[in-house]
Amino acid sequence: MSSTSQKHKEFVAEPMGEKPVNALAGIGEVLGKRLEEKGFDKAYVVLGQFLVLKKDEELFRDWLKDTCGANVKQQGDCYGCLREWCDSFL
Amino acid sequence: MAALSNKSDQEIKDLLDEYGIKHGPVVDTTRPLYEKKLKEAMAKAKVTVTKPSPDRTFYREDQEEVTYVTCQTPVRSEGPSGDGKPYMRSRPEYSERDRVDDKPYSRPEYSERNRVDDKPYSRPEYSERNRVDDKPYSRPEYSEIDRVDDKPYSRSKLEYRERDRVDDKPYSRSKPEYRERDRVDDKLYSRSRPEYSSGRQYIDEPHVYNTPSSSSSYSKPTPVMKSGGVVKKENTTSSGRLIPLWIQFLVFLIVAGFLYFIFTNMESAESSPFNKIQ
């Protein structure tokens, strides 16, 4: 049994298209808002950042923490979600 | 050092490489992150330069000479082996290492090494070496360490965490001919006897308990049931049951009685369920 959330499963099940940044696992309303303010208004922009950071976990986690103040769990969820999405669709 | 924000992207990249920080391209969105990382790395470098920390790895050089505590219990049911280790211990993961003389070991899994008499033998996995009396038991991978030399068991286990030690914990093993638990040296080893169930913490009703640790005499020498194959359990203590044996028996009887009661009180099935109701 995986320990991923429903949100995660939904996100990695299909191409993200124009999904908002809230659709990412680990990113809720508050964090989503902060990201949008910084210019990351769509999930694919965060994906872009993830890729620019070479899909490195530590760098992405740090970046997420600095940008929107995500805690460890949220960082992990978001990272896992994006990584799995990339494994399937990239 | 000039402010990081004044540096060009290339310079930032070079600095990152210099500090050995893993990074991707330096772009608008990643720059602040890398600047922060560089700042931390610089601060750390400065700190370490000013304060060289003495790096000493301590390790415990236990030069303890083997001080064996010979526990010789006058009453000892001498098993087949003179020193009474008739059972074979098959403890796959038992690492009895630190025997008394425990040299400053740094052995990942060494089994038994420093014996008192310090035999220079090195056995891959079984380190039972110098048994003086050469016990007849075969230990598959038992790393029972060394007997000092015909002391039934003398070890000064300093860090010997072998539970059952010397004072012969009431470890009950189902050894047909071996009746004892209280071996002087009583190593609590789980015998690789399938039927041995002593020391099992769980209630295993259908299994025959070979030995309630307290009973030294085995009533069932033959392996009644191989309980789940070989159970190598090394009971550390003979009385290691979570639930006393009598309670287990009692529960078993209650359940059996209950089932019997139900069974006898069942209504017999009608031969034909389709009787017309008059």
Short mmCIF file of C-alpha atoms in Angstrom, two decimals:
data_model
loop_
_atom_site.label_atom_id
_atom_site.label_comp_id
_atom_site.label_asym_id
_atom_site.label_seq_id
_atom_site.Cartn_x
_atom_site.Cartn_y
_atom_site.Cartn_z
CA MET A 1 0.00 0.00 0.00
CA SER A 2 1.49 3.29 -1.00
CA SER A 3 1.52 6.13 1.33
CA THR A 4 0.65 8.70 -1.28
CA SER A 5 -2.35 10.87 -0.99
CA GLN A 6 -5.31 11.09 -3.23
CA LYS A 7 -4.02 14.33 -4.62
CA HIS A 8 -0.78 12.72 -5.54
CA LYS A 9 -2.50 9.89 -7.30
CA GLU A 10 -4.68 12.19 -9.27
CA PHE A 11 -1.81 14.38 -10.30
CA VAL A 12 0.45 11.63 -11.53
CA ALA A 13 -2.29 9.89 -13.37
CA GLU A 14 -2.39 12.24 -16.31
CA PRO A 15 -0.49 15.05 -18.02
CA MET A 16 -0.74 18.15 -15.94
CA GLY A 17 -1.77 20.46 -18.73
CA GLU A 18 -2.94 23.74 -17.26
CA LYS A 19 -3.58 22.54 -13.77
CA PRO A 20 -3.09 25.18 -11.12
CA VAL A 21 -0.28 24.97 -8.68
CA ASN A 22 -2.72 23.88 -5.98
CA ALA A 23 -3.10 20.59 -7.77
CA LEU A 24 0.37 19.56 -6.69
CA ALA A 25 0.55 17.25 -3.74
CA GLY A 26 1.71 19.05 -0.66
CA ILE A 27 0.67 22.41 -1.99
CA GLY A 28 -2.49 23.66 -0.42
CA GLU A 29 -4.21 26.97 -0.47
CA VAL A 30 -1.75 28.95 1.52
CA LEU A 31 1.33 27.64 -0.16
CA GLY A 32 -0.33 27.87 -3.50
CA LYS A 33 -1.02 31.50 -2.96
CA ARG A 34 2.53 32.22 -1.99
CA LEU A 35 3.83 30.47 -5.05
CA GLU A 36 1.49 32.36 -7.27
CA GLU A 37 2.68 35.61 -5.85
CA LYS A 38 6.18 34.65 -6.77
CA GLY A 39 5.09 33.96 -10.27
CA PHE A 40 4.58 30.25 -10.14
CA ASP A 41 0.95 30.29 -11.00
CA LYS A 42 0.68 27.00 -12.81
CA ALA A 43 1.89 23.55 -11.96
CA TYR A 44 4.02 23.43 -15.05
CA VAL A 45 6.00 26.43 -13.89
CA VAL A 46 6.89 24.59 -10.72
CA LEU A 47 7.71 21.66 -12.92
CA GLY A 48 10.01 23.92 -14.84
CA GLN A 49 11.75 24.88 -11.67
CA PHE A 50 11.99 21.28 -10.67
CA LEU A 51 13.66 20.46 -13.94
CA VAL A 52 16.00 23.40 -13.80
CA LEU A 53 17.12 22.14 -10.44
CA LYS A 54 17.92 18.93 -12.25
CA LYS A 55 15.29 17.03 -10.36
CA ASP A 56 17.55 17.06 -7.36
CA GLU A 57 15.65 16.40 -4.18
CA GLU A 58 17.64 18.50 -1.84
CA LEU A 59 17.80 21.51 -4.08
CA PHE A 60 14.12 21.35 -4.84
CA ARG A 61 13.21 20.98 -1.21
CA ASP A 62 15.35 23.93 -0.28
CA TRP A 63 13.92 25.98 -3.03
CA LEU A 64 10.39 25.15 -2.04
CA LYS A 65 11.09 25.99 1.55
CA ASP A 66 12.60 29.34 0.63
CA THR A 67 9.93 30.25 -1.82
CA CYS A 68 6.76 29.38 -0.03
CA GLY A 69 7.77 28.14 3.38
CA ALA A 70 6.77 24.54 2.93
CA ASN A 71 7.53 22.19 5.78
CA VAL A 72 9.33 18.94 5.44
CA LYS A 73 6.29 16.87 4.74
CA GLN A 74 4.96 19.26 2.15
CA GLN A 75 8.31 19.43 0.48
CA GLY A 76 8.48 15.70 0.34
CA ASP A 77 4.99 15.33 -1.05
CA CYS A 78 5.57 17.88 -3.76
CA TYR A 79 8.89 16.43 -4.72
CA GLY A 80 7.53 12.93 -4.86
CA CYS A 81 4.58 14.02 -6.90
CA LEU A 82 6.68 15.81 -9.48
CA ARG A 83 9.24 13.09 -9.66
CA GLU A 84 6.66 10.47 -10.29
CA TRP A 85 4.96 12.58 -12.86
CA CYS A 86 8.25 13.01 -14.65
CA ASP A 87 8.91 9.31 -14.55
CA SER A 88 5.66 8.71 -16.32
CA PHE A 89 5.39 11.56 -18.75
CA LEU A 90 8.65 13.24 -19.28
CA MET B 1 34.25 39.24 -0.68
CA ALA B 2 32.03 41.13 -3.00
CA ALA B 3 28.34 40.78 -2.49
CA LEU B 4 27.05 37.68 -4.08
CA SER B 5 24.22 39.46 -5.76
CA ASN B 6 26.68 41.55 -7.69
CA LYS B 7 28.34 38.60 -9.25
CA SER B 8 27.41 37.34 -12.61
CA ASP B 9 25.75 34.06 -13.15
CA GLN B 10 28.95 32.52 -14.33
CA GLU B 11 30.75 33.60 -11.23
CA ILE B 12 28.05 32.16 -9.05
CA LYS B 13 28.34 28.94 -10.94
CA ASP B 14 32.07 28.88 -10.43
CA LEU B 15 31.69 29.49 -6.74
CA LEU B 16 29.20 26.70 -6.46
CA ASP B 17 31.61 24.36 -8.10
CA GLU B 18 34.34 25.52 -5.84
CA TYR B 19 32.36 24.66 -2.77
CA GLY B 20 31.27 21.45 -4.30
CA ILE B 21 27.61 22.31 -4.16
CA LYS B 22 25.50 20.35 -6.51
CA HIS B 23 23.53 22.69 -8.69
CA GLY B 24 21.70 23.25 -11.93
CA PRO B 25 21.83 26.24 -14.24
CA VAL B 26 21.86 29.60 -12.58
CA VAL B 27 18.76 31.33 -13.79
CA ASP B 28 16.48 33.95 -12.36
CA THR B 29 14.53 31.59 -10.27
CA THR B 30 17.44 29.55 -9.03
CA ARG B 31 19.81 32.33 -8.30
CA PRO B 32 18.49 33.31 -4.89
CA LEU B 33 18.67 29.71 -3.79
CA TYR B 34 22.26 29.36 -4.92
CA GLU B 35 23.27 32.61 -3.37
CA LYS B 36 21.87 31.41 -0.11
CA LYS B 37 23.73 28.15 -0.38
CA LEU B 38 26.94 29.93 -1.14
CA LYS B 39 26.50 32.16 1.81
CA GLU B 40 26.03 29.22 4.09
CA ALA B 41 29.01 27.45 2.64
CA MET B 42 31.19 30.50 3.09
CA ALA B 43 30.12 30.97 6.64
CA LYS B 44 30.82 27.37 7.38
CA ALA B 45 34.20 27.51 5.74
CA LYS B 46 35.11 30.53 7.78
CA VAL B 47 34.07 28.87 10.96
CA THR B 48 36.02 25.75 10.36
CA VAL B 49 39.09 27.69 9.50
CA THR B 50 39.07 29.58 12.70
CA LYS B 51 38.27 26.68 14.87
CA PRO B 52 40.02 23.59 13.98
CA SER B 53 38.20 20.92 15.73
CA PRO B 54 40.25 18.18 17.09
CA ASP B 55 39.08 15.20 15.43
CA ARG B 56 39.72 12.30 17.46
CA THR B 57 38.06 9.13 17.01
CA PHE B 58 37.76 7.47 20.19
CA TYR B 59 37.52 3.97 20.27
CA ARG B 60 37.32 1.89 23.01
CA GLU B 61 40.29 -0.08 23.23
CA ASP B 62 39.10 -2.56 25.49
CA GLN B 63 42.07 -4.22 26.49
CA GLU B 64 40.27 -6.09 28.93
CA GLU B 65 41.97 -9.16 29.44
CA VAL B 66 39.83 -11.95 29.57
CA THR B 67 38.60 -12.21 32.95
CA TYR B 68 36.56 -15.07 32.88
CA VAL B 69 34.15 -15.69 35.46
CA THR B 70 33.92 -19.26 35.66
CA CYS B 71 30.63 -20.17 36.62
CA GLN B 72 30.70 -23.54 37.64
CA THR B 73 27.67 -24.71 39.22
CA PRO B 74 28.21 -27.71 41.24
CA VAL B 75 24.97 -29.11 40.18
CA ARG B 76 25.00 -29.37 36.59
CA SER B 77 23.38 -31.85 34.59
CA GLU B 78 26.14 -32.79 32.46
CA GLY B 79 24.77 -33.33 29.14
CA PRO B 80 26.40 -35.23 26.55
CA SER B 81 29.17 -32.91 26.54
CA GLY B 82 31.20 -32.60 29.50
CA ASP B 83 30.61 -29.06 29.86
CA GLY B 84 27.14 -29.51 29.04
CA LYS B 85 26.58 -27.92 25.84
CA PRO B 86 24.74 -30.46 24.14
CA TYR B 87 22.59 -28.38 22.20
CA MET B 88 23.32 -26.97 19.05
CA ARG B 89 22.81 -23.53 18.70
CA SER B 90 21.70 -22.37 15.56
CA ARG B 91 21.38 -18.85 15.83
CA PRO B 92 21.64 -17.29 12.58
CA GLU B 93 22.08 -13.92 13.78
CA TYR B 94 23.38 -14.54 17.08
CA SER B 95 26.52 -12.89 17.50
CA GLU B 96 27.97 -13.75 20.64
CA ARG B 97 30.72 -11.79 20.31
CA ASP B 98 31.99 -10.01 22.93
CA ARG B 99 33.28 -12.47 25.02
CA VAL B 100 34.97 -11.56 27.90
CA ASP B 101 38.19 -10.96 26.59
CA ASP B 102 36.78 -8.91 24.05
CA LYS B 103 39.51 -7.26 22.45
CA PRO B 104 38.95 -3.83 21.27
CA TYR B 105 36.93 -5.27 18.75
CA SER B 106 35.64 -3.59 15.93
CA ARG B 107 34.16 -6.36 14.34
CA PRO B 108 31.09 -6.06 12.46
CA GLU B 109 29.89 -9.42 13.14
CA TYR B 110 32.62 -11.26 14.45
CA SER B 111 31.90 -14.16 16.30
CA GLU B 112 33.71 -14.75 19.23
CA ARG B 113 36.91 -13.91 19.16
CA ASN B 114 39.17 -13.43 21.77
CA ARG B 115 39.17 -16.33 23.73
CA VAL B 116 40.98 -16.55 26.71
CA ASP B 117 43.50 -18.74 25.47
CA ASP B 118 43.35 -16.82 22.42
CA LYS B 119 43.33 -19.37 19.89
CA PRO B 120 44.31 -17.90 16.69
CA TYR B 121 41.70 -19.57 14.79
CA SER B 122 39.30 -17.73 12.83
CA ARG B 123 36.22 -19.33 11.81
CA PRO B 124 34.08 -17.76 9.31
CA GLU B 125 30.94 -17.95 11.07
CA TYR B 126 31.22 -20.12 13.84
CA SER B 127 33.40 -19.20 16.40
CA GLU B 128 33.13 -21.73 18.78
CA ARG B 129 36.36 -22.59 18.77
CA ASN B 130 38.26 -23.87 21.25
CA ARG B 131 36.05 -25.85 23.05
CA VAL B 132 38.04 -27.70 25.24
CA ASP B 133 35.88 -30.55 25.42
CA ASP B 134 34.74 -30.16 21.98
CA LYS B 135 31.15 -30.32 22.34
CA PRO B 136 29.38 -32.70 20.25
CA TYR B 137 26.91 -30.36 19.08
CA SER B 138 27.03 -28.91 15.78
CA ARG B 139 26.48 -25.39 15.37
CA PRO B 140 25.59 -24.31 12.02
CA GLU B 141 26.40 -20.81 12.28
CA TYR B 142 26.52 -20.36 15.77
CA SER B 143 28.84 -18.02 16.97
CA GLU B 144 29.09 -19.11 20.36
CA ILE B 145 32.06 -17.98 21.47
CA ASP B 146 34.71 -19.58 22.93
CA ARG B 147 34.73 -21.47 25.82
CA VAL B 148 37.50 -20.71 27.76
CA ASP B 149 38.80 -24.02 28.01
CA ASP B 150 37.01 -26.50 29.70
CA LYS B 151 35.40 -24.24 31.93
CA PRO B 152 31.93 -24.87 31.45
CA TYR B 153 31.59 -21.43 30.62
CA SER B 154 33.63 -18.86 31.75
CA ARG B 155 33.26 -15.65 30.36
CA SER B 156 33.32 -12.46 31.82
CA LYS B 157 30.93 -11.02 29.75
CA LEU B 158 31.52 -7.54 29.97
CA GLU B 159 29.54 -6.63 27.27
CA TYR B 160 28.36 -9.92 26.74
CA ARG B 161 24.87 -9.64 26.16
CA GLU B 162 24.17 -13.08 26.02
CA ARG B 163 21.42 -13.37 28.02
CA ASP B 164 21.48 -16.47 29.43
CA ARG B 165 24.45 -16.78 30.94
CA VAL B 166 26.26 -18.55 33.28
CA ASP B 167 23.84 -18.63 35.87
CA ASP B 168 21.94 -20.73 33.67
CA LYS B 169 18.91 -19.00 32.86
CA PRO B 170 16.04 -21.22 32.77
CA TYR B 171 16.26 -21.79 29.24
CA SER B 172 14.43 -24.71 28.25
CA ARG B 173 15.38 -26.58 25.30
CA SER B 174 13.86 -29.53 24.03
CA LYS B 175 16.66 -31.78 23.94
CA PRO B 176 15.70 -35.24 24.47
CA GLU B 177 18.65 -36.22 26.27
CA TYR B 178 19.45 -33.02 27.53
CA ARG B 179 17.57 -32.01 30.36
CA GLU B 180 18.45 -29.00 31.61
CA ARG B 181 18.21 -25.89 31.40
CA ASP B 182 20.26 -24.99 33.95
CA ARG B 183 23.34 -25.66 32.44
CA VAL B 184 25.97 -24.13 34.12
CA ASP B 185 26.93 -22.22 31.31
CA ASP B 186 23.57 -22.37 30.09
CA LYS B 187 23.86 -20.64 26.97
CA LEU B 188 20.57 -19.76 25.88
CA TYR B 189 20.58 -20.75 22.50
CA SER B 190 17.81 -21.63 20.44
CA ARG B 191 18.20 -24.96 19.26
CA SER B 192 17.33 -25.64 15.87
CA ARG B 193 14.90 -28.08 16.94
CA PRO B 194 11.75 -27.76 15.24
CA GLU B 195 9.74 -28.84 18.08
CA TYR B 196 11.38 -26.79 20.46
CA SER B 197 9.12 -24.30 21.62
CA SER B 198 10.46 -23.26 24.78
CA GLY B 199 10.95 -19.76 25.22
CA ARG B 200 8.32 -18.99 22.76
CA GLN B 201 6.59 -16.04 23.77
CA TYR B 202 3.51 -16.64 21.90
CA ILE B 203 0.81 -18.88 22.75
CA ASP B 204 0.86 -21.68 20.46
CA GLU B 205 -1.82 -23.86 21.60
CA PRO B 206 -1.64 -26.61 19.16
CA HIS B 207 2.00 -26.90 19.57
CA VAL B 208 3.29 -29.01 22.13
CA TYR B 209 5.31 -27.14 24.43
CA ASN B 210 8.34 -28.89 24.79
CA THR B 211 9.42 -27.43 27.75
CA PRO B 212 8.13 -25.16 30.07
CA SER B 213 11.23 -23.76 31.05
CA SER B 214 10.79 -24.84 34.51
CA SER B 215 10.62 -28.44 33.90
CA SER B 216 13.92 -29.82 33.51
CA SER B 217 12.87 -33.18 32.48
CA TYR B 218 11.44 -33.46 29.18
CA SER B 219 8.49 -35.55 28.87
CA LYS B 220 8.48 -35.50 25.19
CA PRO B 221 11.73 -36.28 23.82
CA THR B 222 10.49 -36.78 20.38
CA PRO B 223 9.65 -33.81 18.43
CA VAL B 224 6.00 -33.90 18.50
CA MET B 225 5.35 -31.27 16.08
CA LYS B 226 7.55 -29.31 14.07
CA SER B 227 6.23 -26.10 14.84
CA GLY B 228 6.58 -24.00 11.89
CA GLY B 229 9.72 -25.54 10.76
CA VAL B 230 12.80 -24.88 12.55
CA VAL B 231 12.38 -22.27 14.98
CA LYS B 232 15.52 -20.93 15.93
CA LYS B 233 14.75 -19.00 18.75
CA GLU B 234 17.18 -18.42 21.14
CA ASN B 235 15.52 -17.85 24.19
CA THR B 236 17.37 -15.79 26.26
CA THR B 237 15.75 -16.80 29.38
CA SER B 238 13.99 -19.84 30.23
CA SER B 239 11.19 -18.00 31.74
CA GLY B 240 10.78 -15.76 28.88
CA ARG B 241 7.17 -16.45 28.35
CA LEU B 242 4.97 -13.59 28.18
CA ILE B 243 2.05 -15.60 29.32
CA PRO B 244 2.63 -18.41 31.68
CA LEU B 245 2.22 -21.83 30.37
CA TRP B 246 -0.61 -22.80 32.61
CA ILE B 247 -2.64 -19.92 31.39
CA GLN B 248 -2.08 -21.02 27.87
CA PHE B 249 -3.22 -24.47 28.66
CA LEU B 250 -6.19 -23.12 30.47
CA VAL B 251 -7.24 -20.96 27.60
CA PHE B 252 -6.82 -23.82 25.27
CA LEU B 253 -9.02 -26.01 27.38
CA ILE B 254 -11.62 -23.35 27.66
CA VAL B 255 -11.77 -22.86 23.96
CA ALA B 256 -11.85 -26.56 23.31
CA GLY B 257 -14.57 -27.03 25.86
CA PHE B 258 -16.55 -24.24 24.38
CA LEU B 259 -16.37 -25.69 20.93
CA TYR B 260 -17.35 -29.04 22.21
CA PHE B 261 -20.29 -27.54 23.97
CA ILE B 262 -21.43 -25.87 20.81
CA PHE B 263 -20.98 -28.97 18.84
CA THR B 264 -22.99 -31.13 21.15
CA ASN B 265 -25.74 -28.64 21.37
CA MET B 266 -26.17 -28.22 17.72
CA GLU B 267 -29.43 -29.28 16.43
CA SER B 268 -29.29 -32.12 14.10
CA ALA B 269 -30.02 -31.15 10.62
CA GLU B 270 -33.27 -32.27 9.30
CA SER B 271 -33.07 -34.81 6.68
CA SER B 272 -35.38 -32.88 4.58
CA PRO B 273 -35.51 -29.19 5.06
CA PHE B 274 -38.51 -28.84 3.01
CA ASN B 275 -41.11 -30.22 5.32
CA LYS B 276 -44.46 -28.90 4.80
CA ILE B 277 -45.69 -27.02 7.72
CA GLN B 278 -48.93 -28.45 8.79
#
